[in-house]
Short mmCIF file of C-alpha atoms and ligand atoms in Angstrom, two decimals:
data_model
loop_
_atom_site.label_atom_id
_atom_site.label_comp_id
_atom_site.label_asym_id
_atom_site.label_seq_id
_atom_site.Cartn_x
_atom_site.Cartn_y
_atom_site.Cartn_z
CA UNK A 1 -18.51 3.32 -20.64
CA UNK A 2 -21.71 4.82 -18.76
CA UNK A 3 -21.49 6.45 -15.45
CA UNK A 4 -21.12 4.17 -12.44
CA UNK A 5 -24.07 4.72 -9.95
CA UNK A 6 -21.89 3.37 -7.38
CA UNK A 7 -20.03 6.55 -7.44
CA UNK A 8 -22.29 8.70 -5.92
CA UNK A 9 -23.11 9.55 -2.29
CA UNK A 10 -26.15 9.14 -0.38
CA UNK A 11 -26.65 13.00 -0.54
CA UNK A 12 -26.19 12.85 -4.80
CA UNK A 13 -28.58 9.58 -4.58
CA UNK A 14 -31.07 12.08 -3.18
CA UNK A 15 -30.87 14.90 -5.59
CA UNK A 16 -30.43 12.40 -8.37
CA UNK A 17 -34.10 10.69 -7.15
CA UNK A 18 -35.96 14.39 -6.72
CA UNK A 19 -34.96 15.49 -9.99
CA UNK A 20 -36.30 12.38 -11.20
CA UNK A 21 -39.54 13.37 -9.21
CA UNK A 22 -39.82 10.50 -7.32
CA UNK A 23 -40.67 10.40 -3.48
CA UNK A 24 -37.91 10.86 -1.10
CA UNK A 25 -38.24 7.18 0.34
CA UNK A 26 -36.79 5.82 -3.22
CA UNK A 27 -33.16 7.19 -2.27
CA UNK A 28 -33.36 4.57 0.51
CA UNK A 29 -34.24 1.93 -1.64
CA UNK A 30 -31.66 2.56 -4.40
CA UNK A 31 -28.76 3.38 -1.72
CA UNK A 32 -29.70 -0.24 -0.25
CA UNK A 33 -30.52 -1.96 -3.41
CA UNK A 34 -26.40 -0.83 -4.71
CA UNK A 35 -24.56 -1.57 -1.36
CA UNK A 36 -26.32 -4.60 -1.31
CA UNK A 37 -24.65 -5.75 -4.45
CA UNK A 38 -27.63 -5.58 -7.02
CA UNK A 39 -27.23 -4.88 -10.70
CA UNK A 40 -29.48 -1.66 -12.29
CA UNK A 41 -32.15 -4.16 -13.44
CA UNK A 42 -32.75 -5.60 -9.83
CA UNK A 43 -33.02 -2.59 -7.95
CA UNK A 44 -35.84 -2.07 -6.21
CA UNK A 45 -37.28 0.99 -7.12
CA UNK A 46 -40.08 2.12 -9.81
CA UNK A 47 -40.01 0.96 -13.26
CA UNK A 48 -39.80 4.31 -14.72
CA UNK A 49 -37.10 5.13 -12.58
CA UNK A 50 -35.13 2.02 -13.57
CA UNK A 51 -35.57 3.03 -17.00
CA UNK A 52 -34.31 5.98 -16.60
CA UNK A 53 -31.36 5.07 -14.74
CA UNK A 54 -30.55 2.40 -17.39
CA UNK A 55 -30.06 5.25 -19.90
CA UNK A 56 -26.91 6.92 -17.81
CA UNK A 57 -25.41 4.22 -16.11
CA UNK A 58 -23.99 1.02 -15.99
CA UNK A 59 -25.97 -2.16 -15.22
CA UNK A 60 -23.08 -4.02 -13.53
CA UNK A 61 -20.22 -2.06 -13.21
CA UNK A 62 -18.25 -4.96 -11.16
CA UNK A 63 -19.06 -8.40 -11.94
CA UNK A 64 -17.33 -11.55 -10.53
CA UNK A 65 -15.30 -13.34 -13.07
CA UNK A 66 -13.84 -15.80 -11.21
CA UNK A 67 -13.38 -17.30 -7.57
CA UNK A 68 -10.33 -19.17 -6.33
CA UNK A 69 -10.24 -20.72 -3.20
CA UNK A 70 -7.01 -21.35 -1.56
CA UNK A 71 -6.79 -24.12 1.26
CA UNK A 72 -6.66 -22.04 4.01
CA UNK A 73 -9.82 -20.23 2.89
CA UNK A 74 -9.20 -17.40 1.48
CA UNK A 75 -10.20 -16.72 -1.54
CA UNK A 76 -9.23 -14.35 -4.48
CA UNK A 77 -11.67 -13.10 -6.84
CA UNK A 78 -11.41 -11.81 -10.61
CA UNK A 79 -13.45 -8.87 -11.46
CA UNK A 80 -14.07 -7.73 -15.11
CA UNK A 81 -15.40 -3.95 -15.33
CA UNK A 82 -17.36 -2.84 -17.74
CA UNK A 83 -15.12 -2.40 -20.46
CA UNK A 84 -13.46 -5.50 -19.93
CA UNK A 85 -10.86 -4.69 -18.05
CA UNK A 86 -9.86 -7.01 -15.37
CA UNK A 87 -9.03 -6.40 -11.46
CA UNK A 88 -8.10 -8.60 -8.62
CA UNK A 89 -8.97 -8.65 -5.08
CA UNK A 90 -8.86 -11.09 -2.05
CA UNK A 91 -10.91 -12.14 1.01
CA UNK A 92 -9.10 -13.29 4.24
CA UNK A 93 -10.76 -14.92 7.26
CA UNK A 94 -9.73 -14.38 10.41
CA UNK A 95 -11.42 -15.06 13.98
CA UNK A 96 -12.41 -11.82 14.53
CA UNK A 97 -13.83 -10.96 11.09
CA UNK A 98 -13.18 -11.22 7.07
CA UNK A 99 -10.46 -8.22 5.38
CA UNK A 100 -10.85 -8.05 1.65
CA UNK A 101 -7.94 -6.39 -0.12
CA UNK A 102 -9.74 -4.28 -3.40
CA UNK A 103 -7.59 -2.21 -6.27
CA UNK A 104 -7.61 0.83 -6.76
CA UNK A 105 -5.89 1.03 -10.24
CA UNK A 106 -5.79 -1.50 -13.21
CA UNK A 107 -2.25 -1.84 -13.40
CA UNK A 108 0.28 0.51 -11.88
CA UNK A 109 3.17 3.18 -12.89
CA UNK A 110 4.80 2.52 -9.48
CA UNK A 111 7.35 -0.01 -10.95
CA UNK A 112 8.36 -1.25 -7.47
CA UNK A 113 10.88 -4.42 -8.67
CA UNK A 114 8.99 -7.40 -6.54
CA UNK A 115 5.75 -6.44 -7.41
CA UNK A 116 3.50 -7.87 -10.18
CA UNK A 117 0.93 -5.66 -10.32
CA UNK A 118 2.96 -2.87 -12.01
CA UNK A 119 4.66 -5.35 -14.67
CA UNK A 120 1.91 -4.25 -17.49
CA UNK A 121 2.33 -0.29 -16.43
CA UNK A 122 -0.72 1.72 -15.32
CA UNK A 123 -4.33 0.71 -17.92
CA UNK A 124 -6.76 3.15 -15.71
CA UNK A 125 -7.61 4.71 -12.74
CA UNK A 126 -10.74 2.83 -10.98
CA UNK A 127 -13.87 5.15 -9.81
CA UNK A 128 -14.68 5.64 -6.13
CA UNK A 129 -17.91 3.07 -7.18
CA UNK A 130 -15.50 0.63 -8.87
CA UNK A 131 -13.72 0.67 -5.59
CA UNK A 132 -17.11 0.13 -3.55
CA UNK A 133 -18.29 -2.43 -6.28
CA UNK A 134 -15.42 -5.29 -5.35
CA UNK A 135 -17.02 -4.89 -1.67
CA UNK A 136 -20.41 -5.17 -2.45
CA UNK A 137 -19.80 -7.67 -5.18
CA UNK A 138 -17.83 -10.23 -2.47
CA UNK A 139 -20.22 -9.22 0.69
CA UNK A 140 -23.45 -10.40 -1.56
CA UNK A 141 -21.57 -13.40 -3.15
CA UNK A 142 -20.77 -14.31 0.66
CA UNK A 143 -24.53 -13.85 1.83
CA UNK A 144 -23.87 -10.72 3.99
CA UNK A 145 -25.84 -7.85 5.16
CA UNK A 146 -26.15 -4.20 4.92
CA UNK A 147 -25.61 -3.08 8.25
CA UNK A 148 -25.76 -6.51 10.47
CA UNK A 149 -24.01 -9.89 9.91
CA UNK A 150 -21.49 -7.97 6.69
CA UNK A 151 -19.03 -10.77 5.47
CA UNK A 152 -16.81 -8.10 4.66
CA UNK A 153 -15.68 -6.87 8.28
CA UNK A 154 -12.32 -4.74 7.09
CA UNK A 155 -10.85 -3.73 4.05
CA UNK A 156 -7.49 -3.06 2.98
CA UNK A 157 -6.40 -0.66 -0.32
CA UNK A 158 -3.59 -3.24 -0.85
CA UNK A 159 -4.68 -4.49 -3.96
CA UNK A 160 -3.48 -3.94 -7.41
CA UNK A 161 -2.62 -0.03 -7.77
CA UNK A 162 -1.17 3.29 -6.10
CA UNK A 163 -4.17 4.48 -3.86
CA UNK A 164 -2.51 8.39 -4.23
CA UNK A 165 -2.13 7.75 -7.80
CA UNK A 166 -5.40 8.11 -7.43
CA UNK A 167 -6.41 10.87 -5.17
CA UNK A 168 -10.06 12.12 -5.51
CA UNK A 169 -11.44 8.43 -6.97
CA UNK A 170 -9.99 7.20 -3.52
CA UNK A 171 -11.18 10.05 -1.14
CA UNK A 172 -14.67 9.95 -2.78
CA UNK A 173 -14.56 5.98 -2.02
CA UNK A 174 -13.63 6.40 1.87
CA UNK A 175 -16.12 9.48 2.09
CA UNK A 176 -19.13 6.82 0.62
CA UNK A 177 -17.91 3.85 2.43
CA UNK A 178 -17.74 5.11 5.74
CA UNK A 179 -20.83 7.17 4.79
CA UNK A 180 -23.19 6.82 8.21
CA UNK A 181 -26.09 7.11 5.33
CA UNK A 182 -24.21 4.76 3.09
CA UNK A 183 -22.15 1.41 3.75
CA UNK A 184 -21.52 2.71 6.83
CA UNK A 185 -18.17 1.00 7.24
CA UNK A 186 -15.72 2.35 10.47
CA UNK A 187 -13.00 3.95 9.09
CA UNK A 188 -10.83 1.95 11.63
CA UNK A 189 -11.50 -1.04 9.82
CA UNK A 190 -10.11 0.21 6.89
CA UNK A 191 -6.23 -0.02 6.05
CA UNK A 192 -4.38 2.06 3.14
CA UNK A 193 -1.27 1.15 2.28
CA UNK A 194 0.82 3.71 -0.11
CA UNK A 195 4.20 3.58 -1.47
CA UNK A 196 4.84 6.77 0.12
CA UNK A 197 3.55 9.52 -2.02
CA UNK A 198 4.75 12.28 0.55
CA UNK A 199 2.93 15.30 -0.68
CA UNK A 200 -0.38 13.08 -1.23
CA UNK A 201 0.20 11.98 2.31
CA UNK A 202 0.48 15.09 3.96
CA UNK A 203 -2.98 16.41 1.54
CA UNK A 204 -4.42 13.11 3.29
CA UNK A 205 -3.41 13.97 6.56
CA UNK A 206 -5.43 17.19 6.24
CA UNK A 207 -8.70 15.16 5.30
CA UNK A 208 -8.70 14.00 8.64
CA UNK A 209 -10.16 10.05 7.65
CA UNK A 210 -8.60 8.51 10.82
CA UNK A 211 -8.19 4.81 9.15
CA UNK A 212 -4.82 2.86 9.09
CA UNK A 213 -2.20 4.81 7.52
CA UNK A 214 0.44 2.38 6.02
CA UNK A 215 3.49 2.58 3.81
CA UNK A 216 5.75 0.17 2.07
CA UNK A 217 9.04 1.44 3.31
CA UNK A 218 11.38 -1.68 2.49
CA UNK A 219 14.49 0.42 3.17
CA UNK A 220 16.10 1.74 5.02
CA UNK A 221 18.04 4.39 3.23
CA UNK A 222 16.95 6.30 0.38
CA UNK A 223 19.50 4.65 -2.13
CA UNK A 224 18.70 0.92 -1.04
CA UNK A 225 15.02 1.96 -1.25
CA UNK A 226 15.76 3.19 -4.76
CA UNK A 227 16.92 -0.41 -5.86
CA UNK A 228 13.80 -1.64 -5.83
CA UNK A 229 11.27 1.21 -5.76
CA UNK A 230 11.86 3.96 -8.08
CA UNK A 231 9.35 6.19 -6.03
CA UNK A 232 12.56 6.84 -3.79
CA UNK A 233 13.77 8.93 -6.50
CA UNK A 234 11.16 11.59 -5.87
CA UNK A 235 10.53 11.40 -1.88
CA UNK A 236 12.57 10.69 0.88
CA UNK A 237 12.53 8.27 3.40
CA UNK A 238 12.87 11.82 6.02
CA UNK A 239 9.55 13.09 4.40
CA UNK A 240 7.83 10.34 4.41
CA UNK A 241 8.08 10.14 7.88
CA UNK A 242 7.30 13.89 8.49
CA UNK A 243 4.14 13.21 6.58
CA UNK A 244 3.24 10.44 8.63
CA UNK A 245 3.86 12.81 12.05
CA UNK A 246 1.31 14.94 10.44
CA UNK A 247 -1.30 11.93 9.41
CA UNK A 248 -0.70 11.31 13.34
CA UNK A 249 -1.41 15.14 14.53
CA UNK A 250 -4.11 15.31 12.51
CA UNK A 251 -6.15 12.22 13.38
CA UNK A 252 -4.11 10.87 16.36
CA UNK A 253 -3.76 6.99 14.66
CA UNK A 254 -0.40 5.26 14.95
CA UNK A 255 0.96 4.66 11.43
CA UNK A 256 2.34 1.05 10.55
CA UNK A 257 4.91 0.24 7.69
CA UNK A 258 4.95 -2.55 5.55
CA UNK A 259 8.65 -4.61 5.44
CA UNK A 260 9.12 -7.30 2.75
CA UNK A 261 12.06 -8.81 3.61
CA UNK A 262 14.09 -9.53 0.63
CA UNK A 263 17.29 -12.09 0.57
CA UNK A 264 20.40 -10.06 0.35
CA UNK A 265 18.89 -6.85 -0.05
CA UNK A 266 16.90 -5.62 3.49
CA UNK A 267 17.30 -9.00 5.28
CA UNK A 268 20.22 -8.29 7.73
CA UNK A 269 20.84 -8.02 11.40
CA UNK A 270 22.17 -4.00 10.14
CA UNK A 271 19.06 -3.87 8.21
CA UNK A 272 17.18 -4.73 11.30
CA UNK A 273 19.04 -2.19 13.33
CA UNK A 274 18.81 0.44 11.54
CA UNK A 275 15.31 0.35 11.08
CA UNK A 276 14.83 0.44 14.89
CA UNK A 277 17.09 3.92 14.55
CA UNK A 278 14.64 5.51 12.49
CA UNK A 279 11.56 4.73 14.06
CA UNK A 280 12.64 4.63 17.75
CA UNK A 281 9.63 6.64 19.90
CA UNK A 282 7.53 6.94 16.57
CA UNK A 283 3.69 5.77 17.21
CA UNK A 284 4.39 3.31 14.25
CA UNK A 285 4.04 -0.56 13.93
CA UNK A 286 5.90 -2.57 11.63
CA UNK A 287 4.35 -5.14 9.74
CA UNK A 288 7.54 -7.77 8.05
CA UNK A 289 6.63 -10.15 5.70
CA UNK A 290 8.31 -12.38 3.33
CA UNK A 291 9.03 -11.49 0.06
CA UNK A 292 6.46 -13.69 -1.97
CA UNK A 293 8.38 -14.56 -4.70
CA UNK A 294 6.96 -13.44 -8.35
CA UNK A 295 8.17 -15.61 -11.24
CA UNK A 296 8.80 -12.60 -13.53
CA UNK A 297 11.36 -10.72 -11.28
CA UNK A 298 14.61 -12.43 -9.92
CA UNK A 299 14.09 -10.78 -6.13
CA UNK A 300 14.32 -13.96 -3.63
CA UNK A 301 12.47 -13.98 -0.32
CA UNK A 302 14.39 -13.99 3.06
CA UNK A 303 14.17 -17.52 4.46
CA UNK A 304 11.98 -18.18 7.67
CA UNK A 305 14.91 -18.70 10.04
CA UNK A 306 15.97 -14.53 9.20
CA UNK A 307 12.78 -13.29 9.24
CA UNK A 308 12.46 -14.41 12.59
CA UNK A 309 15.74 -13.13 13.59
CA UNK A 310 14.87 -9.51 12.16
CA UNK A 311 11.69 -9.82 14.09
CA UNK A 312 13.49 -10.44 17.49
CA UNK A 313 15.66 -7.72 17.17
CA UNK A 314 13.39 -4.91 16.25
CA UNK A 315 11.25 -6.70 19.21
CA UNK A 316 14.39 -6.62 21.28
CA UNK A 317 14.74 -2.71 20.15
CA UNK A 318 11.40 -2.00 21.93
CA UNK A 319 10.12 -1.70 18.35
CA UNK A 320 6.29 -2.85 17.82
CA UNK A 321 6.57 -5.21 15.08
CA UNK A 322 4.84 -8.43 13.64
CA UNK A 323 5.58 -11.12 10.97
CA UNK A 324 2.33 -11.76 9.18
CA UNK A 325 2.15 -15.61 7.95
CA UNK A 326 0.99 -15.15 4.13
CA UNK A 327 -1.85 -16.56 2.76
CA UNK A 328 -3.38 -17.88 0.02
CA UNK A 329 0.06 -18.48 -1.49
CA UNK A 330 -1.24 -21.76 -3.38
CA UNK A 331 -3.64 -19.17 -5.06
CA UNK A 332 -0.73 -16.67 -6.38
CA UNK A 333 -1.75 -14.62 -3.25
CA UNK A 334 0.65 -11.82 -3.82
CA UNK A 335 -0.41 -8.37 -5.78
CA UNK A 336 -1.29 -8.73 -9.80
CA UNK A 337 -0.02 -12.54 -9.55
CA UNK A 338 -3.80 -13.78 -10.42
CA UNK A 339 -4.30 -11.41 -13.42
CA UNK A 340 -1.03 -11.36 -14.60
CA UNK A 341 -1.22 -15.17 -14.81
CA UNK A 342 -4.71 -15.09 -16.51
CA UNK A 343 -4.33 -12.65 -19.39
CA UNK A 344 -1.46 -15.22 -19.61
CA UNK A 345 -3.52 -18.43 -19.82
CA UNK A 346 -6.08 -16.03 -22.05
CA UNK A 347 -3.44 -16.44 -24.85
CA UNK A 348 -2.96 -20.34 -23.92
CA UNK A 349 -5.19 -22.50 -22.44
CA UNK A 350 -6.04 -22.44 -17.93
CA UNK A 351 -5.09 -20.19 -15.58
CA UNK A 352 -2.26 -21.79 -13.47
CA UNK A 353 -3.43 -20.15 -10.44
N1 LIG B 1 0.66 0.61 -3.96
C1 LIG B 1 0.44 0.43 -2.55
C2 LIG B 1 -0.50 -0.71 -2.21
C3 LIG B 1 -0.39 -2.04 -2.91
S1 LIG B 1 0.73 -3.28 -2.45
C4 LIG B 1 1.76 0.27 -1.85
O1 LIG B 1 2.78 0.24 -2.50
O2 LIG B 1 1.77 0.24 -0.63
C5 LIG B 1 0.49 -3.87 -0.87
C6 LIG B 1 1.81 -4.27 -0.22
O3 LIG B 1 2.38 -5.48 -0.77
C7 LIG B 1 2.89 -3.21 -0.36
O4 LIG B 1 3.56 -3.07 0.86
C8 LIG B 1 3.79 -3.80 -1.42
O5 LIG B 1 5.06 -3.21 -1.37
C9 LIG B 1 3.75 -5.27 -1.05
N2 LIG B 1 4.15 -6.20 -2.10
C10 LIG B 1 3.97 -6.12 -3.43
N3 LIG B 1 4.46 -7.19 -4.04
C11 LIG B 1 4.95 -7.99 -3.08
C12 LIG B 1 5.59 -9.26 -3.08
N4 LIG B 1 5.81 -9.92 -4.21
N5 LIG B 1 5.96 -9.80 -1.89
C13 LIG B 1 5.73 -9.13 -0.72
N6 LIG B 1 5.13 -7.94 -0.66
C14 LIG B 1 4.75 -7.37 -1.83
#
């Protein structure tokens, strides 16, 4: 593969046009031309300089494969890279604005039990520009601008992959994205959700990106965490949360954690209370959602009846909490569902999603 133009800051786009010695003004165009979604042979800059871009890097290192459009509206996109790999991401629509949910990994090593995106292992890390090239790919299929009227409003790391599996690639993607120069995107509309990577966290913490800090916790003690996410083997539920105290010193967000409420696993009133134990007076909001069943793993989904039972009582608790409503689910909404199923269908016949 070439290099990825995409990865490089509006400060490298500079020193990248001088040394090509063209005038200043061209790092404008080129920034623009990229975060507005153009391949290498639209940009709109000279013809030599085109040509001599073409030599290093990629001319579409993100290209839409595929769109799916559930009922509700959202819709879930297949990206191939350049060397054929294949990523998913999604685009929901709310009132107050669209959140696309990119990957940051093809595959994953996480091997968290009711997940699909980690059912192949880990293929590849993505580059800060792969990141940045599902955004710009969706916001110019969707007609949006640069820095008014963007049909990408928020965006959430919550697609396929371990963002702190991927450190720098990651870093380098929010440093770009929220780049005033760049994309220009607030880093309050931005949400990363981790499976709790404590040391990562706590080098996060010291970045001092104040976006949405969130982790999959899912337990509620180390050994019923470990049941279905091995990552509990290596860090602890207590550092975890001492990482996220830091993340809030350091950039004074709340932090919000992700609960997929699994039949006969997490699902219980005792579940419920003792996840009020652990984060009573903690800045922290907890986001529960059902399990969304994935047809590979045997893991069943609490019913709608207890989820809003465990709701109430962390409610009740004078926990901040919230049962998100999923979407897309006639789509195969849930992570790696839409690639798993195509490299599927690639061996026989249509994608079922
Ligand atoms: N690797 C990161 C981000 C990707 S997953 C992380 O683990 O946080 C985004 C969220 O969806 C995580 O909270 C993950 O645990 C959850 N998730 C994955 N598969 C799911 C499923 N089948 N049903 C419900 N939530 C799921």
């Amino acid at each position: 593969m070439k290099d990825i133009l995409l990865d490089k800051s509006y400060a490298e786009l500079c020193a990248l046009v001088a040394e090509a010695g063209e005038k200043p003004f061209r790092a404008r165009q080129l920034s623009e031309g990229l975060l507005h979604g153009k391949k290498l042979s639209e940009l709109p800059v000279s013809s030599a300089l085109r040509a001599r871009l073409a030599e290093q890097f990629e001319e579409e290192p993100v290209r839409i494969e595929r769109v799916f459009t559930a009922r509700d509206g959202t819709q879930k996109f297949l990206f191939a890279l350049a060397d054929g790999n294949l990523i998913e991401g999604v685009l929901m629509k709310y009132k107050y604005g669209n959140t696309q949910c990119v990957s940051t990994q093809v595959g994953c090593r996480m091997g968290c039990k009711f997940c699909a995106s980690t059912l192949g292992g880990l293929v590849r890390n993505l580059t800060a520009g792969e990141i940045l090239g599902q955004i710009v790919a969706v916001n110019r299929l969707a007609g949006g601008g640069l820095k008014e009227k963007r049909a990408v409003t928020n965006v959430v790391l919550m697609g396929s992959g371990e963002p702190f599996d991927n450190y720098e690639n990651v870093v380098r993607f929010l440093r770009n994205v929220t780049d005033g120069e760049g994309f220009g995107m607030s880093a309050r509309n931005i949400s990363l959700s981790t499976c709790g990577l404590a040391d990562k966290m706590r080098r996060f913490a010291e970045e001092g990106i104040p976006l949405n800090l969130t982790v999959s916790l899912h337990a509620v003690t180390d050994a019923e965490r470990a049941r279905t996410m091995p990552v509990a083997n290596a860090f602890s539920i207590r550092e975890i949360l001492d990482a996220c105290t830091l993340y809030f010193e350091r950039t004074g967000r709340r932090y919000i954690f992700e609960y997929s409420l699994i039949a006969g696993e997490n699902a219980d009133m005792v579940h419920a209370d003792a996840l009020a134990d652990l984060l009573r007076g903690r800045p922290c909001h907890v986001n529960l959602i059902r399990l969304n069943a994935v047809k590979e793993r045997s893991l069943r989904a609490a019913d709608e009846r207890m989820a809003q039972a465990f709701l109430k009582r962390l409610l009740s608790r004078g926990i901040s909490a919230t049962l998100r409503r999923s979407m897309g689910s006639d789509i195969g909404g849930a992570c790696g569902q839409l690639r798993a199923s195509y490299l599927e269908s690639k061996k026989s016949g249509e994608p079922k999603a």
